Short mmCIF file of N, CA and C and ligand atoms in Angstrom, two decimals:
data_model
loop_
_atom_site.label_atom_id
_atom_site.label_comp_id
_atom_site.label_asym_id
_atom_site.label_seq_id
_atom_site.Cartn_x
_atom_site.Cartn_y
_atom_site.Cartn_z
N UNK A 28 0.83 -1.21 0.00
CA UNK A 28 0.00 0.00 0.00
C UNK A 28 0.86 1.26 0.00
N UNK A 29 1.89 1.25 0.84
CA UNK A 29 2.77 2.42 0.93
C UNK A 29 3.51 2.66 -0.39
N UNK A 30 3.92 1.50 -0.99
CA UNK A 30 4.61 1.60 -2.28
C UNK A 30 3.76 2.28 -3.34
N UNK A 31 2.45 1.98 -3.32
CA UNK A 31 1.53 2.59 -4.28
C UNK A 31 1.52 4.10 -4.13
N UNK A 32 1.51 4.55 -2.87
CA UNK A 32 1.48 5.99 -2.61
C UNK A 32 2.72 6.68 -3.21
N UNK A 33 3.87 6.05 -2.97
CA UNK A 33 5.11 6.61 -3.51
C UNK A 33 5.05 6.67 -5.03
N UNK A 34 4.52 5.60 -5.61
CA UNK A 34 4.39 5.54 -7.07
C UNK A 34 3.52 6.69 -7.59
N UNK A 35 2.40 6.93 -6.88
CA UNK A 35 1.50 8.01 -7.29
C UNK A 35 2.19 9.37 -7.20
N UNK A 36 2.97 9.54 -6.13
CA UNK A 36 3.68 10.83 -5.98
C UNK A 36 4.65 11.01 -7.15
N UNK A 37 5.37 9.92 -7.49
CA UNK A 37 6.33 10.00 -8.61
C UNK A 37 5.60 10.33 -9.92
N UNK A 38 4.47 9.67 -10.14
CA UNK A 38 3.70 9.90 -11.37
C UNK A 38 3.25 11.37 -11.44
N UNK A 39 2.75 11.89 -10.31
CA UNK A 39 2.27 13.28 -10.27
C UNK A 39 3.41 14.26 -10.55
N UNK A 40 4.57 14.01 -9.93
CA UNK A 40 5.71 14.90 -10.14
C UNK A 40 6.13 14.89 -11.61
N UNK A 41 6.17 13.69 -12.20
CA UNK A 41 6.56 13.58 -13.62
C UNK A 41 5.55 14.29 -14.52
N UNK A 42 4.25 14.14 -14.16
CA UNK A 42 3.20 14.80 -14.96
C UNK A 42 3.36 16.32 -14.90
N UNK A 43 3.60 16.83 -13.69
CA UNK A 43 3.77 18.28 -13.53
C UNK A 43 4.96 18.77 -14.35
N UNK A 44 6.03 17.97 -14.34
CA UNK A 44 7.24 18.31 -15.09
C UNK A 44 6.93 18.37 -16.58
N UNK A 45 6.17 17.38 -17.05
CA UNK A 45 5.80 17.30 -18.46
C UNK A 45 4.96 18.52 -18.86
N UNK A 46 4.00 18.87 -17.98
CA UNK A 46 3.14 20.03 -18.25
C UNK A 46 4.00 21.30 -18.32
N UNK A 47 4.96 21.41 -17.39
CA UNK A 47 5.83 22.60 -17.36
C UNK A 47 6.65 22.69 -18.65
N UNK A 48 7.17 21.54 -19.12
CA UNK A 48 7.98 21.53 -20.36
C UNK A 48 7.11 21.92 -21.55
N UNK A 49 5.88 21.35 -21.61
CA UNK A 49 4.98 21.66 -22.73
C UNK A 49 4.60 23.14 -22.73
N UNK A 50 4.34 23.67 -21.51
CA UNK A 50 3.97 25.07 -21.37
C UNK A 50 5.09 25.96 -21.91
N UNK A 51 6.33 25.62 -21.54
CA UNK A 51 7.51 26.37 -21.96
C UNK A 51 7.64 26.33 -23.49
N UNK A 52 7.40 25.12 -24.03
CA UNK A 52 7.51 24.93 -25.49
C UNK A 52 6.49 25.80 -26.23
N UNK A 53 5.28 25.86 -25.70
CA UNK A 53 4.23 26.63 -26.38
C UNK A 53 4.45 28.13 -26.19
N UNK A 54 4.81 28.50 -24.95
CA UNK A 54 4.91 29.93 -24.65
C UNK A 54 6.22 30.56 -25.15
N UNK A 55 7.31 29.80 -25.13
CA UNK A 55 8.61 30.33 -25.51
C UNK A 55 9.14 31.28 -24.44
N UNK A 56 10.15 32.10 -24.83
CA UNK A 56 10.75 33.04 -23.89
C UNK A 56 10.14 34.41 -24.13
N UNK A 57 9.17 34.79 -23.28
CA UNK A 57 8.45 36.04 -23.52
C UNK A 57 8.44 36.94 -22.29
N UNK A 58 8.18 38.21 -22.53
CA UNK A 58 8.09 39.17 -21.42
C UNK A 58 6.95 40.14 -21.69
N UNK A 59 6.54 40.85 -20.65
CA UNK A 59 5.50 41.86 -20.80
C UNK A 59 6.08 43.01 -21.62
N UNK A 60 5.27 43.58 -22.52
CA UNK A 60 5.80 44.65 -23.36
C UNK A 60 5.01 45.93 -23.13
N UNK A 61 5.59 47.07 -23.55
CA UNK A 61 4.92 48.35 -23.31
C UNK A 61 3.92 48.70 -24.40
N UNK A 62 3.75 47.80 -25.39
CA UNK A 62 2.67 47.99 -26.34
C UNK A 62 1.84 46.71 -26.38
N UNK A 63 0.96 46.60 -27.36
CA UNK A 63 0.04 45.46 -27.35
C UNK A 63 0.68 44.17 -27.89
N UNK A 64 1.97 44.26 -28.33
CA UNK A 64 2.62 43.06 -28.86
C UNK A 64 3.26 42.22 -27.77
N UNK A 65 3.51 40.95 -28.10
CA UNK A 65 4.23 40.07 -27.18
C UNK A 65 5.72 40.28 -27.41
N UNK A 66 6.48 40.50 -26.34
CA UNK A 66 7.93 40.69 -26.47
C UNK A 66 8.62 39.34 -26.33
N UNK A 67 9.34 38.93 -27.38
CA UNK A 67 10.11 37.68 -27.34
C UNK A 67 11.52 38.06 -26.88
N UNK A 68 11.97 37.43 -25.81
CA UNK A 68 13.27 37.79 -25.23
C UNK A 68 14.36 36.86 -25.76
N UNK A 69 15.32 37.42 -26.47
CA UNK A 69 16.41 36.64 -27.05
C UNK A 69 17.75 37.24 -26.64
N UNK A 70 18.83 36.47 -26.84
CA UNK A 70 20.16 37.04 -26.62
C UNK A 70 20.42 38.04 -27.75
N UNK A 71 21.44 38.87 -27.58
CA UNK A 71 21.78 39.88 -28.59
C UNK A 71 22.06 39.21 -29.94
N UNK A 72 22.84 38.11 -29.91
CA UNK A 72 23.21 37.42 -31.15
C UNK A 72 22.00 36.80 -31.83
N UNK A 73 21.10 36.20 -31.00
CA UNK A 73 19.89 35.59 -31.58
C UNK A 73 19.01 36.65 -32.22
N UNK A 74 18.90 37.80 -31.54
CA UNK A 74 18.09 38.90 -32.08
C UNK A 74 18.68 39.37 -33.42
N UNK A 75 20.02 39.52 -33.44
CA UNK A 75 20.68 39.96 -34.67
C UNK A 75 20.45 38.96 -35.80
N UNK A 76 20.50 37.66 -35.46
CA UNK A 76 20.30 36.62 -36.48
C UNK A 76 18.91 36.73 -37.10
N UNK A 77 17.89 36.86 -36.23
CA UNK A 77 16.51 36.95 -36.74
C UNK A 77 16.31 38.22 -37.54
N UNK A 78 16.82 39.36 -37.04
CA UNK A 78 16.62 40.62 -37.77
C UNK A 78 17.33 40.57 -39.12
N UNK A 79 18.47 39.86 -39.18
CA UNK A 79 19.17 39.66 -40.46
C UNK A 79 18.30 38.86 -41.42
N UNK A 80 17.66 37.79 -40.88
CA UNK A 80 16.76 36.97 -41.71
C UNK A 80 15.60 37.83 -42.22
N UNK A 81 15.14 38.74 -41.36
CA UNK A 81 14.02 39.61 -41.74
C UNK A 81 14.41 40.54 -42.89
N UNK A 82 15.61 41.10 -42.79
CA UNK A 82 16.05 42.00 -43.88
C UNK A 82 16.18 41.20 -45.18
N UNK A 83 16.61 39.93 -45.06
CA UNK A 83 16.66 39.07 -46.26
C UNK A 83 15.26 38.85 -46.83
N UNK A 84 14.28 38.69 -45.92
CA UNK A 84 12.88 38.53 -46.35
C UNK A 84 12.45 39.71 -47.23
N UNK A 85 12.81 40.93 -46.76
CA UNK A 85 12.40 42.14 -47.48
C UNK A 85 13.08 42.20 -48.85
N UNK A 86 14.39 41.85 -48.87
CA UNK A 86 15.13 41.85 -50.14
C UNK A 86 14.51 40.82 -51.09
N UNK A 87 14.23 39.61 -50.57
CA UNK A 87 13.63 38.56 -51.41
C UNK A 87 12.31 39.02 -51.98
N UNK A 88 11.48 39.64 -51.12
CA UNK A 88 10.15 40.08 -51.58
C UNK A 88 10.28 41.08 -52.72
N UNK A 89 11.18 42.05 -52.56
CA UNK A 89 11.37 43.05 -53.62
C UNK A 89 11.84 42.38 -54.91
N UNK A 90 12.83 41.48 -54.78
CA UNK A 90 13.40 40.85 -55.99
C UNK A 90 12.38 39.95 -56.69
N UNK A 91 11.62 39.20 -55.89
CA UNK A 91 10.60 38.31 -56.49
C UNK A 91 9.56 39.15 -57.22
N UNK A 92 9.13 40.25 -56.59
CA UNK A 92 8.13 41.12 -57.21
C UNK A 92 8.64 41.64 -58.56
N UNK A 93 9.91 42.07 -58.57
CA UNK A 93 10.49 42.60 -59.81
C UNK A 93 10.60 41.51 -60.88
N UNK A 94 11.00 40.30 -60.45
CA UNK A 94 11.12 39.19 -61.40
C UNK A 94 9.76 38.82 -62.00
N UNK A 95 8.70 38.91 -61.17
CA UNK A 95 7.35 38.63 -61.69
C UNK A 95 6.99 39.68 -62.74
N UNK A 96 7.25 40.95 -62.43
CA UNK A 96 6.96 42.03 -63.39
C UNK A 96 7.69 41.78 -64.71
N UNK A 97 8.93 41.25 -64.62
CA UNK A 97 9.73 41.00 -65.83
C UNK A 97 9.45 39.65 -66.48
N UNK A 98 8.43 38.93 -65.97
CA UNK A 98 8.08 37.60 -66.50
C UNK A 98 9.25 36.62 -66.45
N UNK A 99 10.17 36.79 -65.52
CA UNK A 99 11.32 35.88 -65.42
C UNK A 99 11.01 34.81 -64.37
N UNK A 100 10.28 33.78 -64.79
CA UNK A 100 9.78 32.80 -63.83
C UNK A 100 10.87 31.89 -63.25
N UNK A 101 11.96 31.71 -64.00
CA UNK A 101 13.08 30.93 -63.46
C UNK A 101 13.68 31.66 -62.26
N UNK A 102 13.82 32.98 -62.43
CA UNK A 102 14.38 33.80 -61.35
C UNK A 102 13.43 33.83 -60.16
N UNK A 103 12.12 33.93 -60.44
CA UNK A 103 11.13 33.90 -59.36
C UNK A 103 11.31 32.63 -58.55
N UNK A 104 11.43 31.49 -59.25
CA UNK A 104 11.56 30.19 -58.59
C UNK A 104 12.82 30.14 -57.73
N UNK A 105 13.95 30.59 -58.29
CA UNK A 105 15.23 30.53 -57.57
C UNK A 105 15.20 31.42 -56.32
N UNK A 106 14.69 32.65 -56.49
CA UNK A 106 14.65 33.59 -55.35
C UNK A 106 13.72 33.08 -54.25
N UNK A 107 12.54 32.58 -54.65
CA UNK A 107 11.56 32.13 -53.66
C UNK A 107 12.10 30.90 -52.93
N UNK A 108 12.82 30.04 -53.65
CA UNK A 108 13.37 28.84 -53.01
C UNK A 108 14.35 29.22 -51.90
N UNK A 109 15.19 30.23 -52.19
CA UNK A 109 16.19 30.59 -51.18
C UNK A 109 15.56 31.28 -49.97
N UNK A 110 14.31 31.77 -50.10
CA UNK A 110 13.62 32.36 -48.94
C UNK A 110 12.73 31.32 -48.25
N UNK A 111 12.70 30.10 -48.79
CA UNK A 111 11.82 29.05 -48.26
C UNK A 111 12.45 28.28 -47.11
N UNK A 112 11.97 27.06 -46.88
CA UNK A 112 12.42 26.24 -45.74
C UNK A 112 13.93 26.02 -45.73
N UNK A 113 14.52 26.04 -46.93
CA UNK A 113 15.98 25.87 -47.06
C UNK A 113 16.74 26.84 -46.14
N UNK A 114 16.22 28.08 -46.04
CA UNK A 114 16.90 29.11 -45.25
C UNK A 114 16.81 28.83 -43.75
N UNK A 115 15.95 27.90 -43.37
CA UNK A 115 15.71 27.62 -41.95
C UNK A 115 16.73 26.65 -41.37
N UNK A 116 17.52 26.00 -42.25
CA UNK A 116 18.39 24.93 -41.75
C UNK A 116 19.52 25.42 -40.83
N UNK A 117 19.82 26.71 -40.89
CA UNK A 117 20.89 27.23 -40.02
C UNK A 117 20.37 27.81 -38.70
N UNK A 118 19.04 27.75 -38.50
CA UNK A 118 18.50 28.30 -37.26
C UNK A 118 18.72 27.30 -36.12
N UNK A 119 19.46 27.68 -35.07
CA UNK A 119 19.72 26.74 -33.97
C UNK A 119 18.44 26.34 -33.23
N UNK A 120 18.39 25.08 -32.79
CA UNK A 120 17.23 24.56 -32.05
C UNK A 120 16.99 25.34 -30.77
N UNK A 121 18.09 25.81 -30.12
CA UNK A 121 17.96 26.55 -28.87
C UNK A 121 17.21 27.85 -29.10
N UNK A 122 17.37 28.44 -30.27
CA UNK A 122 16.67 29.67 -30.61
C UNK A 122 15.19 29.37 -30.88
N UNK A 123 14.94 28.30 -31.63
CA UNK A 123 13.56 27.93 -31.94
C UNK A 123 12.75 27.69 -30.66
N UNK A 124 13.41 27.11 -29.64
CA UNK A 124 12.72 26.79 -28.39
C UNK A 124 12.25 28.05 -27.67
N UNK A 125 12.89 29.19 -27.94
CA UNK A 125 12.52 30.44 -27.26
C UNK A 125 11.36 31.16 -27.95
N UNK A 126 11.04 30.71 -29.16
CA UNK A 126 10.00 31.41 -29.93
C UNK A 126 8.63 30.81 -29.63
N UNK A 127 7.65 31.65 -29.27
CA UNK A 127 6.31 31.13 -28.96
C UNK A 127 5.74 30.33 -30.14
N UNK A 128 4.96 29.29 -29.82
CA UNK A 128 4.44 28.40 -30.86
C UNK A 128 3.68 29.13 -31.99
N UNK A 129 2.78 30.10 -31.66
CA UNK A 129 2.06 30.77 -32.76
C UNK A 129 3.00 31.52 -33.70
N UNK A 130 4.10 32.09 -33.16
CA UNK A 130 5.06 32.82 -34.00
C UNK A 130 5.83 31.83 -34.88
N UNK A 131 6.20 30.68 -34.27
CA UNK A 131 6.91 29.65 -35.04
C UNK A 131 6.03 29.14 -36.19
N UNK A 132 4.75 28.91 -35.88
CA UNK A 132 3.82 28.39 -36.88
C UNK A 132 3.71 29.37 -38.05
N UNK A 133 3.58 30.65 -37.72
CA UNK A 133 3.47 31.69 -38.76
C UNK A 133 4.77 31.79 -39.55
N UNK A 134 5.90 31.66 -38.85
CA UNK A 134 7.21 31.72 -39.50
C UNK A 134 7.39 30.59 -40.51
N UNK A 135 7.07 29.37 -40.08
CA UNK A 135 7.22 28.22 -40.99
C UNK A 135 6.23 28.31 -42.14
N UNK A 136 5.01 28.79 -41.86
CA UNK A 136 4.00 28.93 -42.92
C UNK A 136 4.51 29.92 -43.98
N UNK A 137 5.23 30.95 -43.53
CA UNK A 137 5.78 31.94 -44.47
C UNK A 137 6.87 31.30 -45.34
N UNK A 138 7.77 30.55 -44.67
CA UNK A 138 8.83 29.83 -45.42
C UNK A 138 8.19 28.90 -46.46
N UNK A 139 7.17 28.15 -46.04
CA UNK A 139 6.53 27.20 -46.95
C UNK A 139 5.79 27.93 -48.08
N UNK A 140 5.27 29.12 -47.77
CA UNK A 140 4.61 29.93 -48.79
C UNK A 140 5.59 30.31 -49.90
N UNK A 141 6.82 30.64 -49.51
CA UNK A 141 7.85 30.94 -50.51
C UNK A 141 8.17 29.68 -51.33
N UNK A 142 8.22 28.51 -50.67
CA UNK A 142 8.47 27.25 -51.40
C UNK A 142 7.36 27.00 -52.43
N UNK A 143 6.12 27.33 -52.04
CA UNK A 143 4.99 27.12 -52.95
C UNK A 143 5.10 28.07 -54.15
N UNK A 144 5.49 29.31 -53.90
CA UNK A 144 5.68 30.27 -55.00
C UNK A 144 6.73 29.72 -55.96
N UNK A 145 7.83 29.17 -55.38
CA UNK A 145 8.91 28.62 -56.20
C UNK A 145 8.41 27.46 -57.06
N UNK A 146 7.70 26.51 -56.43
CA UNK A 146 7.22 25.33 -57.16
C UNK A 146 6.25 25.73 -58.28
N UNK A 147 5.32 26.63 -57.97
CA UNK A 147 4.31 27.04 -58.96
C UNK A 147 4.92 27.85 -60.10
N UNK A 148 5.99 28.62 -59.77
CA UNK A 148 6.59 29.48 -60.80
C UNK A 148 7.11 28.65 -61.97
N UNK A 149 7.73 27.49 -61.67
CA UNK A 149 8.27 26.67 -62.77
C UNK A 149 7.22 25.72 -63.34
N UNK A 150 6.21 25.37 -62.51
CA UNK A 150 5.20 24.41 -62.97
C UNK A 150 4.13 25.12 -63.81
N UNK A 151 3.60 26.24 -63.30
CA UNK A 151 2.48 26.92 -63.97
C UNK A 151 2.94 28.03 -64.90
N UNK A 152 4.01 28.73 -64.49
CA UNK A 152 4.54 29.85 -65.28
C UNK A 152 3.49 30.91 -65.59
N UNK A 153 2.67 31.25 -64.57
CA UNK A 153 1.66 32.30 -64.74
C UNK A 153 2.01 33.45 -63.79
N UNK A 154 2.62 34.53 -64.32
CA UNK A 154 3.06 35.63 -63.44
C UNK A 154 1.97 36.16 -62.51
N UNK A 155 0.74 36.31 -63.01
CA UNK A 155 -0.31 36.90 -62.15
C UNK A 155 -0.64 35.96 -60.99
N UNK A 156 -0.48 34.65 -61.20
CA UNK A 156 -0.69 33.69 -60.11
C UNK A 156 0.40 33.89 -59.04
N UNK A 157 1.64 34.02 -59.47
CA UNK A 157 2.74 34.25 -58.52
C UNK A 157 2.53 35.57 -57.79
N UNK A 158 2.08 36.59 -58.52
CA UNK A 158 1.84 37.91 -57.92
C UNK A 158 0.80 37.79 -56.82
N UNK A 159 -0.28 37.04 -57.09
CA UNK A 159 -1.34 36.88 -56.07
C UNK A 159 -0.80 36.13 -54.86
N UNK A 160 0.03 35.10 -55.11
CA UNK A 160 0.62 34.34 -54.00
C UNK A 160 1.47 35.25 -53.12
N UNK A 161 2.28 36.11 -53.78
CA UNK A 161 3.16 37.01 -53.03
C UNK A 161 2.32 38.03 -52.24
N UNK A 162 1.27 38.55 -52.88
CA UNK A 162 0.38 39.50 -52.20
C UNK A 162 -0.19 38.88 -50.92
N UNK A 163 -0.62 37.61 -51.04
CA UNK A 163 -1.22 36.92 -49.90
C UNK A 163 -0.17 36.67 -48.82
N UNK A 164 1.02 36.27 -49.26
CA UNK A 164 2.09 35.95 -48.31
C UNK A 164 2.49 37.16 -47.46
N UNK A 165 2.42 38.34 -48.08
CA UNK A 165 2.79 39.56 -47.34
C UNK A 165 1.88 39.79 -46.14
N UNK A 166 0.67 39.20 -46.18
CA UNK A 166 -0.20 39.31 -45.00
C UNK A 166 0.39 38.60 -43.79
N UNK A 167 1.22 37.55 -44.03
CA UNK A 167 1.89 36.87 -42.91
C UNK A 167 2.88 37.82 -42.24
N UNK A 168 3.61 38.59 -43.05
CA UNK A 168 4.57 39.56 -42.50
C UNK A 168 3.81 40.53 -41.60
N UNK A 169 2.70 41.04 -42.13
CA UNK A 169 1.91 42.04 -41.39
C UNK A 169 1.38 41.44 -40.09
N UNK A 170 0.83 40.22 -40.18
CA UNK A 170 0.23 39.58 -39.00
C UNK A 170 1.26 39.37 -37.90
N UNK A 171 2.44 38.88 -38.27
CA UNK A 171 3.46 38.60 -37.26
C UNK A 171 3.98 39.89 -36.63
N UNK A 172 4.23 40.89 -37.47
CA UNK A 172 4.75 42.16 -36.94
C UNK A 172 3.74 42.84 -36.01
N UNK A 173 2.44 42.59 -36.26
CA UNK A 173 1.42 43.19 -35.41
C UNK A 173 1.36 42.50 -34.04
N UNK A 174 1.86 41.27 -33.97
CA UNK A 174 1.70 40.49 -32.73
C UNK A 174 2.97 40.36 -31.90
N UNK A 175 4.14 40.41 -32.55
CA UNK A 175 5.38 40.12 -31.82
C UNK A 175 6.45 41.18 -32.04
N UNK A 176 7.30 41.32 -31.02
CA UNK A 176 8.52 42.10 -31.20
C UNK A 176 9.66 41.34 -30.50
N UNK A 177 10.89 41.75 -30.75
CA UNK A 177 12.02 41.05 -30.15
C UNK A 177 12.80 42.01 -29.27
N UNK A 178 13.03 41.61 -28.04
CA UNK A 178 13.89 42.43 -27.16
C UNK A 178 15.11 41.60 -26.77
N UNK A 179 16.26 42.26 -26.64
CA UNK A 179 17.48 41.57 -26.23
C UNK A 179 17.49 41.46 -24.72
N UNK A 180 17.87 40.28 -24.22
CA UNK A 180 17.86 40.09 -22.76
C UNK A 180 18.98 40.92 -22.12
N UNK A 181 18.73 41.33 -20.88
CA UNK A 181 19.72 42.10 -20.14
C UNK A 181 20.87 41.16 -19.79
N UNK A 182 22.10 41.55 -20.10
CA UNK A 182 23.23 40.69 -19.75
C UNK A 182 23.87 41.11 -18.44
N UNK A 183 23.44 42.26 -17.91
CA UNK A 183 23.98 42.75 -16.65
C UNK A 183 25.33 43.40 -16.80
N UNK A 184 25.76 43.65 -18.05
CA UNK A 184 27.07 44.27 -18.28
C UNK A 184 26.92 45.75 -18.63
C1 LIG B 203 6.76 34.81 -37.62
C2 LIG B 203 6.89 36.22 -37.46
C3 LIG B 203 7.38 37.08 -38.56
C4 LIG B 203 7.15 36.95 -39.91
C5 LIG B 203 6.30 35.91 -40.63
C6 LIG B 203 7.85 38.03 -40.54
N1 LIG B 203 8.48 38.80 -39.61
FE1 LIG B 203 9.65 40.42 -39.96
N2 LIG B 203 9.97 40.68 -37.99
C7 LIG B 203 9.41 39.90 -36.98
C8 LIG B 203 9.75 40.45 -35.69
C9 LIG B 203 9.31 39.87 -34.35
C10 LIG B 203 10.55 41.58 -35.93
C11 LIG B 203 11.14 42.53 -34.90
C12 LIG B 203 10.13 43.65 -34.65
C13 LIG B 203 10.43 44.46 -33.40
O1 LIG B 203 11.22 44.03 -32.54
O2 LIG B 203 9.86 45.56 -33.30
C14 LIG B 203 10.68 41.69 -37.39
C15 LIG B 203 11.41 42.67 -38.04
C16 LIG B 203 11.46 42.82 -39.41
C17 LIG B 203 12.25 43.84 -40.11
C18 LIG B 203 13.18 44.85 -39.45
C19 LIG B 203 14.59 44.25 -39.44
C20 LIG B 203 15.61 45.11 -38.67
O3 LIG B 203 16.78 45.07 -39.05
O4 LIG B 203 15.24 45.78 -37.71
C21 LIG B 203 12.00 43.67 -41.44
C22 LIG B 203 12.59 44.50 -42.58
C23 LIG B 203 11.06 42.57 -41.59
N3 LIG B 203 10.77 42.07 -40.33
C24 LIG B 203 10.59 42.12 -42.81
C25 LIG B 203 9.71 41.05 -42.96
C26 LIG B 203 9.12 40.64 -44.22
C27 LIG B 203 9.30 41.31 -45.55
C28 LIG B 203 8.35 39.54 -43.94
C29 LIG B 203 7.49 38.70 -44.86
C30 LIG B 203 8.03 38.22 -46.08
C31 LIG B 203 8.47 39.27 -42.52
N4 LIG B 203 9.30 40.21 -41.96
C32 LIG B 203 7.85 38.24 -41.91
C33 LIG B 203 8.64 38.78 -37.16
C34 LIG B 203 8.21 38.26 -38.37
#
C-alpha cells in the first residue's frame, strides 16, 4: 500500500514536469511589453540573427516582385526557393525553443509559402498567379509584426 502511494507521488511529479515543459515549449521566452505586442526575449546574437533573416525577407520580396513584373519565372523560382524552408536549416534549435508556438507556426508557414511560390513558378509559369501568392504571403509579415517584437535580454554588463 505504501509503495503505491510513492508511485503516485512519482507519477504526479513527472506529470507536472511534463506540463511545465509543454507550457515552456508553447509559450517560448516572452516578457510583458509596453505595447500590445508580445515581447520575445532573445540574446543579442539571436536577435541579430533573426533581424538579419528579416532583412533578407524584405530583399527577397522586392526581388521576387520585380522578377514577376519582368516575366522571369526561373528567377522567381530561384529567389523564392532561397527564402523558403531551405533558409531555416541554419536556425539553432535553442533559438527555436525560445519562440512562442504561434510565431513559429506563422514563420514556418511563411517559409513554406515561398516554397509554394517557387514550385508554382516553374510548374504553372503564370506571373499573375505568382503575384497573387506574393500579395497573400505579405499578409503573414503584417500579422506577425502586429503580434510580436524582439527584445534583447539584459546581460547585466
Ligand atoms: C513569424 C513572425 C514574422 C514573420 C512571418 C515576418 N516577420 Fe519580420 N519581424 C518579426 C519580428 C518579431 C521583428 C522585430 C520587430 C520588433 O522588434 O519591433 C521583425 C522585423 C522585421 C524587419 C526589421 C529588421 C531590422 O533590421 O530591424 C523587417 C525588414 C522585416 N521584419 C521584414 C519582414 C518581411 C518582408 C516579412 C514577410 C516576407 C516578414 N518580416 C515576416 C517577425 C516576423
